Amino acid sequence: MMTEVRVPTLGESVTEATVATWFKKPGDSVAQDEMLCELETDKVTVEVPAPIAGTLSEIVAAEGDTVGVDALLAQISEAGEATPEQPKKKEENPTKTAPETAKDPVEAIDAGPTNVTAREKGNNMNIMVPTLGESVTEATVSTWFKKPGEAFEADEMLCELETDKVSVEVPAPAAGTLTKLLAQEGDTVEAGGKLAIMSTDASAPANPAPATAPAAVAAAASTSKDVEDAPSAKKLMEENNLTDVKGTGKDGRVMKEDVLKALAAPAPAVVTAAPPKSNLRAPVAANQDAREERVKMTRLRQTIARRLKESQNTAAMLTTYNEVDMTEVMALRNEYKDLFLKKHGVKLGFMSFFTKACVHALNEVPEVNAEIDGTDVVYKKYVNMGIAAGTPTGLVVPVINDADQMSFAVIEKSIAAMGAKARDGKLTMAEMQGGTFTISNGGVYGSLMSSPILNPPQSGILGMHKIQDRPMAINGAVVIRPMMYLALSYDHRIVDGKGAVTFLVRVKEALEDPRRLLMDL
């Protein structure tokens, strides 16, 4: 008798989860209530126990798969019963990809389970898509550093994948030669999918030229019904309504370069036709096409665009402004910056002052540090401070966890470390999640004033700007002071105008008299 293992209830408003880890493999014995796997949601981690004692006969949802509530995870046969053959079960399971008859000798390698990084068979080994991070199920092949036929060392970088959050480098599982690419640049691949095939036998030749291809390869090519165009070329043709492009690739295959040449040529009527309504664009004269460059948005840029637009569409966003006299902060920083660097090994910047001032203000106006969950307001009794950072690939927001418990030195070290990771593209998913409030410093780019956009589901974001000397009236006299405009964008659904203005005034007071931070005033 088979017993089904299903996804348990995940909590209010949570409808799906990602399979993070399987603690058992098909064929392993399990005891009742023993942990079989771990599921991750956007809020909690859920462990799934075995409902009965027996043998794990089949895993239906592999690591990295997204599953809904009550979805089938696995099956257990009771103790003493024969376990069905796993390969047969895999073929019957519609959610798995059954191995097809290989058209190429190197494709005869068993696809294997999707959670295996690389599987060796003879002298050949599969290069697999690694785990991409929490809730990330697919990526785009950005760059191949090696070509078929090239040799490499173990752990040498073979390619780079791009997700909607971070870039992931794929190292070589062993030394060898790249035999065949299964995913080209621009292709979308799923977590656990196959990227390429390599040979661990140094004497094995790489893919030979078409003229010297083995008979099996030639036969496979001749039996192919259609010549598949390059994925990047197909995408470019769809975007530009091109239907007839002459291919220069093998067997007439259309490559990306062929489409670009067709676009650069005098455009026929079909090219200048109106684009789809979902991508409205001003008409462009046919003779201007050659002076334009069309580049596909990166997954990170697509995610930034989607999330910012969702923020505008979802939140009742409003911005309030104030200005702060930076005289005291600058004087304090200049007085202690050398001693601070000598003792702590990190420079004393303005961000630690602003972080401390925001923590101080959030304690007084807790709704700015809250979020909406359905019809509930969730007040955070901690401050995970997001620090927006611009990178060559787009805007990212690394999070400083428990910033309210940190000293100036720890805050500066954390910001420096996160900033370096952001510039190098090394931020992980975990380091960009869980923020409760965000600070964005447009002043480093020369911005005098702006209205920052909320980072959902947060309810507040502080915009810093350029420090500029301006004449100010102080005690009846006009003096020159270093002034900065501050902007607080907030979700008016849970933050009233009084709370927003009070928050900004408290930040202003703490920065104009930093001693207030020491005395919690």
XYZ file of C-alpha atoms in Angstrom:
521
model
C 0.000 0.000 0.000
C 1.347 3.421 -0.991
C 0.964 6.463 1.257
C 1.156 9.946 -0.217
C 3.281 12.696 1.315
C 1.671 16.058 0.616
C 2.469 19.722 1.303
C 1.027 20.702 4.704
C -0.802 23.957 5.464
C 1.787 26.728 5.158
C 0.109 29.505 7.101
C -2.350 32.297 6.530
C -2.070 33.891 3.040
C 0.790 31.559 2.054
C -0.185 29.401 -0.910
C 3.091 27.963 -2.197
C 6.571 26.944 -1.135
C 9.893 25.844 -2.601
C 11.361 22.395 -1.887
C 14.659 23.303 -0.221
C 16.208 20.004 0.902
C 15.390 16.303 0.784
C 16.845 14.446 3.772
C 16.018 11.033 2.236
C 16.536 9.465 -1.167
C 14.294 6.988 -3.010
C 14.874 3.553 -1.490
C 15.788 4.863 1.980
C 13.906 3.561 4.979
C 12.028 6.102 7.080
C 10.488 6.015 10.536
C 7.171 7.584 11.360
C 7.493 11.339 12.024
C 11.076 11.333 10.731
C 11.838 14.495 8.729
C 11.673 13.835 4.990
C 12.213 17.277 3.506
C 12.250 20.975 4.211
C 10.069 23.564 2.436
C 10.785 27.283 2.276
C 8.143 29.985 1.934
C 8.625 33.739 1.788
C 8.048 33.833 5.543
C 8.988 30.558 7.269
C 10.689 27.211 6.815
C 8.439 24.140 7.116
C 9.619 20.585 7.858
C 7.607 17.694 6.427
C 7.546 14.524 8.577
C 6.859 10.968 7.369
C 3.205 10.036 7.997
C 4.108 6.318 8.356
C 7.123 4.065 8.680
C 8.279 2.438 5.454
C 10.429 3.041 2.395
C 10.563 6.215 0.345
C 9.565 4.873 -3.055
C 9.324 8.045 -5.135
C 10.141 11.745 -4.955
C 7.656 13.703 -7.039
C 8.838 17.279 -6.287
C 12.591 17.716 -6.583
C 14.728 20.275 -4.761
C 14.069 23.729 -6.205
C 10.522 22.904 -7.369
C 7.688 25.261 -6.389
C 4.692 23.433 -4.911
C 1.247 24.513 -3.747
C -0.605 23.600 -0.580
C -1.627 19.901 -0.564
C 0.529 19.152 -3.630
C 2.050 15.665 -3.859
C 5.658 15.601 -2.646
C 6.492 11.889 -2.512
C 5.156 8.406 -1.903
C 6.032 5.929 0.818
C 5.494 2.184 0.659
C 4.761 0.494 3.964
C 7.465 -1.633 5.538
C 7.762 -5.062 3.910
C 6.350 -4.051 0.544
C 8.337 -4.039 -2.644
C 9.418 -0.613 -3.823
C 8.473 0.113 -7.437
C 11.312 0.670 -9.815
C 12.269 4.314 -9.686
C 13.109 4.826 -13.376
C 9.636 3.632 -14.389
C 8.004 5.982 -11.932
C 9.970 8.883 -13.278
C 8.708 8.216 -16.780
C 5.121 8.102 -15.515
C 5.459 11.368 -13.636
C 4.391 14.203 -15.936
C 6.306 16.799 -13.940
C 9.642 15.198 -14.806
C 11.328 15.214 -18.190
C 11.712 11.670 -19.491
C 15.004 10.934 -21.253
C 14.452 10.967 -25.009
C 16.220 8.857 -27.574
C 19.515 10.615 -28.075
C 20.279 11.995 -31.507
C 23.884 12.627 -30.608
C 26.212 10.121 -28.893
C 27.076 12.611 -26.175
C 23.355 13.101 -25.443
C 23.065 9.464 -24.424
C 24.120 10.401 -20.907
C 21.296 9.765 -18.456
C 19.711 13.061 -17.501
C 19.645 11.877 -13.894
C 17.855 13.599 -11.026
C 17.622 17.350 -11.334
C 19.229 17.987 -7.967
C 22.555 16.443 -9.011
C 25.188 19.032 -9.872
C 27.101 16.816 -12.276
C 26.671 13.181 -13.145
C 29.435 11.089 -14.635
C 28.924 8.194 -17.023
C 32.020 6.721 -18.641
C 34.243 9.652 -19.595
C 31.348 12.095 -19.927
C 29.843 14.342 -17.282
C 26.819 16.624 -17.218
C 27.281 20.259 -16.187
C 24.144 21.211 -14.286
C 22.462 24.435 -13.204
C 23.313 24.944 -9.511
C 20.865 25.936 -6.790
C 19.880 29.522 -7.596
C 18.576 30.678 -4.228
C 15.354 30.861 -2.279
C 12.255 31.040 -4.525
C 14.390 31.379 -7.691
C 13.556 28.625 -10.169
C 15.113 29.803 -13.424
C 17.974 31.826 -14.845
C 19.281 33.115 -18.159
C 22.608 31.951 -19.586
C 24.524 35.228 -19.739
C 28.044 34.313 -20.890
C 29.968 31.168 -21.780
C 33.656 31.512 -20.917
C 34.564 28.289 -22.739
C 33.710 26.939 -26.183
C 33.247 23.288 -27.244
C 36.682 21.775 -27.638
C 38.393 23.931 -25.024
C 40.033 22.351 -21.981
C 39.725 23.645 -18.422
C 40.765 22.906 -14.862
C 38.559 21.850 -11.975
C 36.647 24.801 -10.459
C 37.470 27.017 -13.431
C 34.492 29.231 -14.348
C 32.625 27.835 -17.346
C 29.672 30.202 -17.631
C 27.694 32.868 -15.850
C 23.949 32.718 -15.188
C 21.776 35.731 -14.505
C 18.702 35.596 -12.276
C 16.340 38.423 -11.405
C 18.453 39.151 -8.331
C 22.056 38.038 -8.670
C 24.582 36.579 -11.085
C 25.683 32.985 -10.513
C 28.983 31.575 -11.764
C 29.109 27.899 -12.710
C 32.482 26.247 -12.002
C 33.781 23.110 -13.662
C 33.051 20.047 -11.493
C 36.293 18.440 -12.689
C 39.131 19.002 -15.119
C 38.339 18.088 -18.700
C 37.146 19.313 -22.079
C 33.866 20.979 -22.963
C 32.137 18.621 -25.362
C 28.779 20.179 -26.149
C 26.663 23.164 -25.098
C 23.061 22.280 -24.311
C 22.046 25.843 -23.370
C 23.195 28.771 -25.481
C 23.721 32.360 -24.361
C 20.302 33.956 -23.917
C 18.534 30.669 -23.154
C 16.401 30.351 -20.028
C 17.252 27.339 -17.868
C 15.633 25.885 -14.761
C 17.341 25.050 -11.490
C 18.798 21.545 -11.804
C 18.689 21.588 -15.618
C 21.567 20.601 -17.894
C 23.876 23.286 -19.252
C 26.485 21.318 -21.144
C 28.362 18.036 -21.443
C 32.054 17.679 -20.712
C 34.591 14.916 -21.106
C 36.943 13.993 -18.306
C 39.164 12.041 -20.714
C 41.899 14.382 -21.948
C 42.468 12.194 -25.014
C 38.814 12.352 -26.104
C 38.355 14.773 -29.019
C 35.839 17.573 -28.651
C 32.976 18.050 -31.077
C 34.623 17.723 -34.488
C 33.858 19.902 -37.457
C 30.756 18.996 -39.481
C 32.904 17.553 -42.283
C 34.460 14.981 -39.943
C 31.402 14.346 -37.755
C 30.761 10.719 -36.782
C 28.169 8.801 -38.745
C 25.810 8.801 -35.791
C 25.854 12.596 -35.633
C 25.361 12.930 -39.371
C 22.492 10.475 -39.291
C 20.871 12.334 -36.446
C 21.179 15.630 -38.323
C 19.677 14.127 -41.467
C 16.699 12.720 -39.607
C 15.896 16.058 -37.910
C 12.549 17.361 -39.153
C 13.313 21.101 -38.798
C 16.376 23.253 -38.233
C 15.956 25.047 -34.906
C 16.964 28.720 -35.022
C 19.108 30.173 -32.249
C 16.900 31.138 -29.256
C 18.320 34.680 -29.200
C 17.558 35.021 -32.914
C 13.993 33.743 -32.479
C 13.383 36.207 -29.653
C 14.764 39.114 -31.692
C 12.626 38.133 -34.679
C 9.493 38.022 -32.533
C 10.209 41.436 -31.025
C 10.628 42.997 -34.480
C 7.919 41.051 -36.358
C 10.474 39.478 -38.701
C 9.336 36.295 -40.434
C 11.834 35.688 -43.237
C 15.508 35.944 -42.333
C 18.196 34.077 -44.237
C 20.296 31.993 -41.890
C 24.053 31.571 -42.173
C 24.404 28.939 -39.459
C 24.661 25.181 -39.839
C 21.943 23.773 -42.135
C 20.568 27.293 -42.644
C 20.069 27.985 -38.950
C 19.233 31.646 -38.245
C 21.719 33.199 -35.834
C 21.451 36.424 -33.838
C 23.900 38.140 -36.213
C 21.607 37.334 -39.164
C 18.685 39.096 -37.478
C 20.822 42.119 -36.601
C 21.923 42.392 -40.237
C 18.308 42.185 -41.369
C 17.363 44.961 -38.966
C 20.247 47.149 -40.168
C 19.198 46.753 -43.817
C 16.496 49.031 -45.364
C 13.438 47.859 -43.471
C 10.542 46.300 -45.402
C 6.960 47.081 -44.477
C 6.728 44.203 -42.055
C 9.584 45.594 -39.947
C 8.049 49.049 -39.621
C 4.651 47.688 -38.673
C 3.179 48.907 -35.400
C 4.610 47.058 -32.403
C 2.329 45.126 -30.047
C 0.177 47.194 -27.702
C 2.034 45.713 -24.729
C 5.240 47.441 -25.891
C 4.136 50.846 -27.227
C 6.903 52.738 -28.951
C 7.016 55.943 -30.952
C 7.242 55.440 -34.736
C 10.802 55.413 -36.072
C 11.740 56.283 -39.620
C 13.097 53.356 -41.592
C 16.380 55.132 -42.287
C 16.983 55.558 -38.529
C 17.031 51.842 -37.699
C 20.752 51.549 -38.373
C 21.425 54.288 -35.811
C 19.658 52.439 -32.999
C 20.702 49.505 -30.859
C 18.185 47.100 -29.376
C 19.407 45.293 -26.245
C 17.314 42.857 -24.226
C 16.703 43.952 -20.667
C 18.571 41.877 -18.115
C 16.516 39.815 -15.691
C 17.658 42.141 -12.894
C 16.470 45.213 -14.810
C 13.145 43.524 -15.632
C 12.627 42.730 -11.948
C 13.517 46.289 -10.900
C 11.031 47.691 -13.405
C 8.285 45.279 -12.364
C 8.719 45.806 -8.620
C 8.879 49.597 -8.855
C 5.727 49.701 -10.960
C 4.001 47.301 -8.577
C 4.963 49.620 -5.733
C 3.307 52.570 -7.461
C 0.209 50.549 -8.304
C -0.182 48.972 -4.859
C 0.820 51.508 -2.211
C -0.816 54.877 -1.569
C 2.582 56.533 -1.859
C 3.189 60.075 -0.678
C 6.408 62.042 -0.047
C 7.159 64.656 2.590
C 10.283 66.838 2.649
C 12.500 68.642 5.126
C 16.045 69.932 5.288
C 18.840 69.300 7.740
C 21.816 71.402 8.764
C 24.816 69.052 8.542
C 27.202 71.343 10.478
C 27.328 69.305 13.694
C 27.589 65.906 11.983
C 30.381 67.125 9.712
C 32.271 68.672 12.652
C 31.938 65.489 14.727
C 33.053 63.366 11.776
C 36.087 65.559 11.037
C 37.114 65.538 14.703
C 37.048 61.762 15.162
C 37.498 60.259 11.671
C 41.243 59.571 12.072
C 40.862 58.031 15.538
C 37.826 56.048 14.319
C 39.786 54.640 11.357
C 42.772 53.771 13.551
C 40.672 51.897 16.117
C 38.034 50.211 13.954
C 39.803 49.863 10.604
C 36.968 51.486 8.668
C 36.214 55.075 7.681
C 33.561 57.054 9.539
C 30.961 58.073 6.958
C 27.584 59.761 7.028
C 25.575 56.552 6.563
C 26.088 55.397 10.151
C 24.735 58.731 11.440
C 21.678 58.485 9.182
C 21.123 54.835 10.120
C 21.244 55.669 13.821
C 18.946 58.669 13.328
C 16.416 56.553 11.416
C 16.468 53.830 14.091
C 15.841 56.531 16.695
C 12.886 57.902 14.705
C 11.443 54.459 13.928
C 11.235 53.693 17.636
C 8.994 56.738 18.067
C 6.934 56.226 14.884
C 6.654 52.412 14.596
C 4.121 52.465 11.719
C 6.919 53.566 9.365
C 8.679 50.308 10.293
C 5.561 48.195 9.623
C 3.993 46.473 6.632
C 0.530 45.481 5.449
C -0.335 41.782 5.251
C -3.849 41.422 3.913
C -6.057 43.202 6.426
C -3.398 43.136 9.161
C -0.622 45.583 10.002
C 2.607 43.831 11.056
C 4.727 45.996 13.373
C 8.427 45.075 13.392
C 10.131 45.240 16.762
C 13.526 45.216 15.064
C 15.139 47.254 12.292
C 16.627 45.554 9.257
C 17.995 48.529 7.350
C 18.104 48.346 3.550
C 20.864 50.442 1.971
C 20.108 51.105 -1.713
C 23.204 50.785 -3.888
C 23.675 51.470 -7.574
C 25.705 48.882 -9.495
C 26.700 48.569 -13.171
C 23.848 46.073 -13.628
C 21.159 47.990 -11.731
C 19.850 48.990 -8.323
C 20.137 46.503 -5.460
C 19.222 46.872 -1.787
C 21.417 44.830 0.580
C 20.017 44.582 4.097
C 21.831 45.263 7.393
C 20.032 42.972 9.842
C 19.375 44.171 13.390
C 20.830 47.613 12.686
C 19.120 48.876 15.849
C 21.505 46.716 17.915
C 24.699 47.864 16.163
C 27.315 50.469 17.049
C 28.587 53.090 14.617
C 31.636 50.942 13.831
C 29.652 47.763 13.147
C 27.222 49.678 10.919
C 30.085 51.187 8.883
C 31.787 47.785 8.514
C 28.540 46.121 7.452
C 27.771 48.817 4.884
C 31.305 48.638 3.474
C 31.147 44.846 3.173
C 27.714 44.885 1.521
C 28.784 47.669 -0.826
C 31.801 45.683 -1.998
C 29.639 42.610 -2.622
C 27.114 44.698 -4.540
C 29.802 46.152 -6.826
C 31.247 42.691 -7.487
C 27.831 41.104 -8.055
C 28.376 38.705 -5.140
C 25.269 39.495 -3.081
C 23.192 36.465 -2.165
C 19.413 36.266 -2.090
C 19.415 36.131 1.714
C 21.425 39.378 1.911
C 18.729 41.283 -0.015
C 15.661 40.018 1.837
C 13.928 40.890 5.079
C 14.416 44.677 5.097
C 11.974 46.750 7.152
C 13.090 50.256 6.102
C 15.367 51.624 3.365
C 17.796 54.531 2.978
C 18.643 55.737 -0.538
C 21.515 58.179 -1.017
C 21.080 60.012 -4.310
C 23.469 62.690 -3.113
C 26.489 60.650 -4.179
C 25.365 61.228 -7.785
C 24.691 64.953 -7.244
C 20.926 64.802 -6.725
C 19.612 67.901 -4.930
C 16.069 66.608 -4.388
C 14.040 63.552 -5.406
C 11.059 61.417 -4.399
C 12.237 57.853 -3.709
C 9.926 54.937 -4.528
C 8.963 52.467 -1.791
C 10.626 49.076 -1.672
C 7.634 46.696 -1.152
C 6.383 45.550 1.291
C 8.082 48.266 3.332
C 6.133 51.361 4.307
C 8.915 53.931 4.315
C 12.094 54.971 2.505
C 14.365 57.909 3.312
C 16.014 59.806 0.454
C 19.342 61.534 1.178
C 20.657 64.218 -1.177
C 23.618 66.415 -1.977
C 25.128 68.564 0.798
C 25.173 72.136 -0.487
C 26.250 75.384 1.159
C 23.276 77.744 1.365
C 22.581 81.043 3.178
C 20.443 80.395 6.246
C 18.871 82.739 8.804
C 20.270 81.729 12.212
C 19.303 83.844 15.268
C 18.531 86.840 13.078
C 21.777 86.633 11.100
C 22.448 85.214 7.641
C 25.142 82.537 7.731
C 26.354 79.929 5.259
C 25.550 76.372 6.349
C 25.973 72.916 4.706
C 22.380 71.891 4.061
C 20.798 68.681 2.805
C 17.237 68.081 1.651
C 15.601 64.949 3.094
C 12.642 63.132 1.533
C 10.491 60.468 3.177
C 8.232 58.454 0.882
C 5.659 56.486 2.846
C 2.596 54.288 2.408
C -0.326 56.513 3.322
C -2.493 53.431 3.934
C -0.884 52.885 7.333
C 1.278 56.000 7.862
C -0.616 59.234 8.426
C 0.811 62.636 7.547
C 1.436 63.407 11.216
C 3.517 60.248 11.669
C 5.526 60.867 8.497
C 6.313 64.491 9.394
C 7.179 63.520 12.971
C 9.564 60.828 11.707
C 11.383 63.272 9.428
C 11.584 65.934 12.157
C 13.126 63.395 14.564
C 15.746 62.451 11.958
C 16.488 66.152 11.423
C 16.832 66.803 15.171
C 19.141 63.824 15.707
C 21.451 64.897 12.880
C 21.563 68.558 13.849
C 22.401 67.612 17.453
C 24.017 64.105 17.462
C 24.179 64.174 21.272
C 20.439 63.399 21.258
C 21.297 59.918 19.928
C 23.422 59.189 23.003
C 20.681 60.282 25.403
C 17.769 58.825 23.385
C 16.035 62.192 23.086
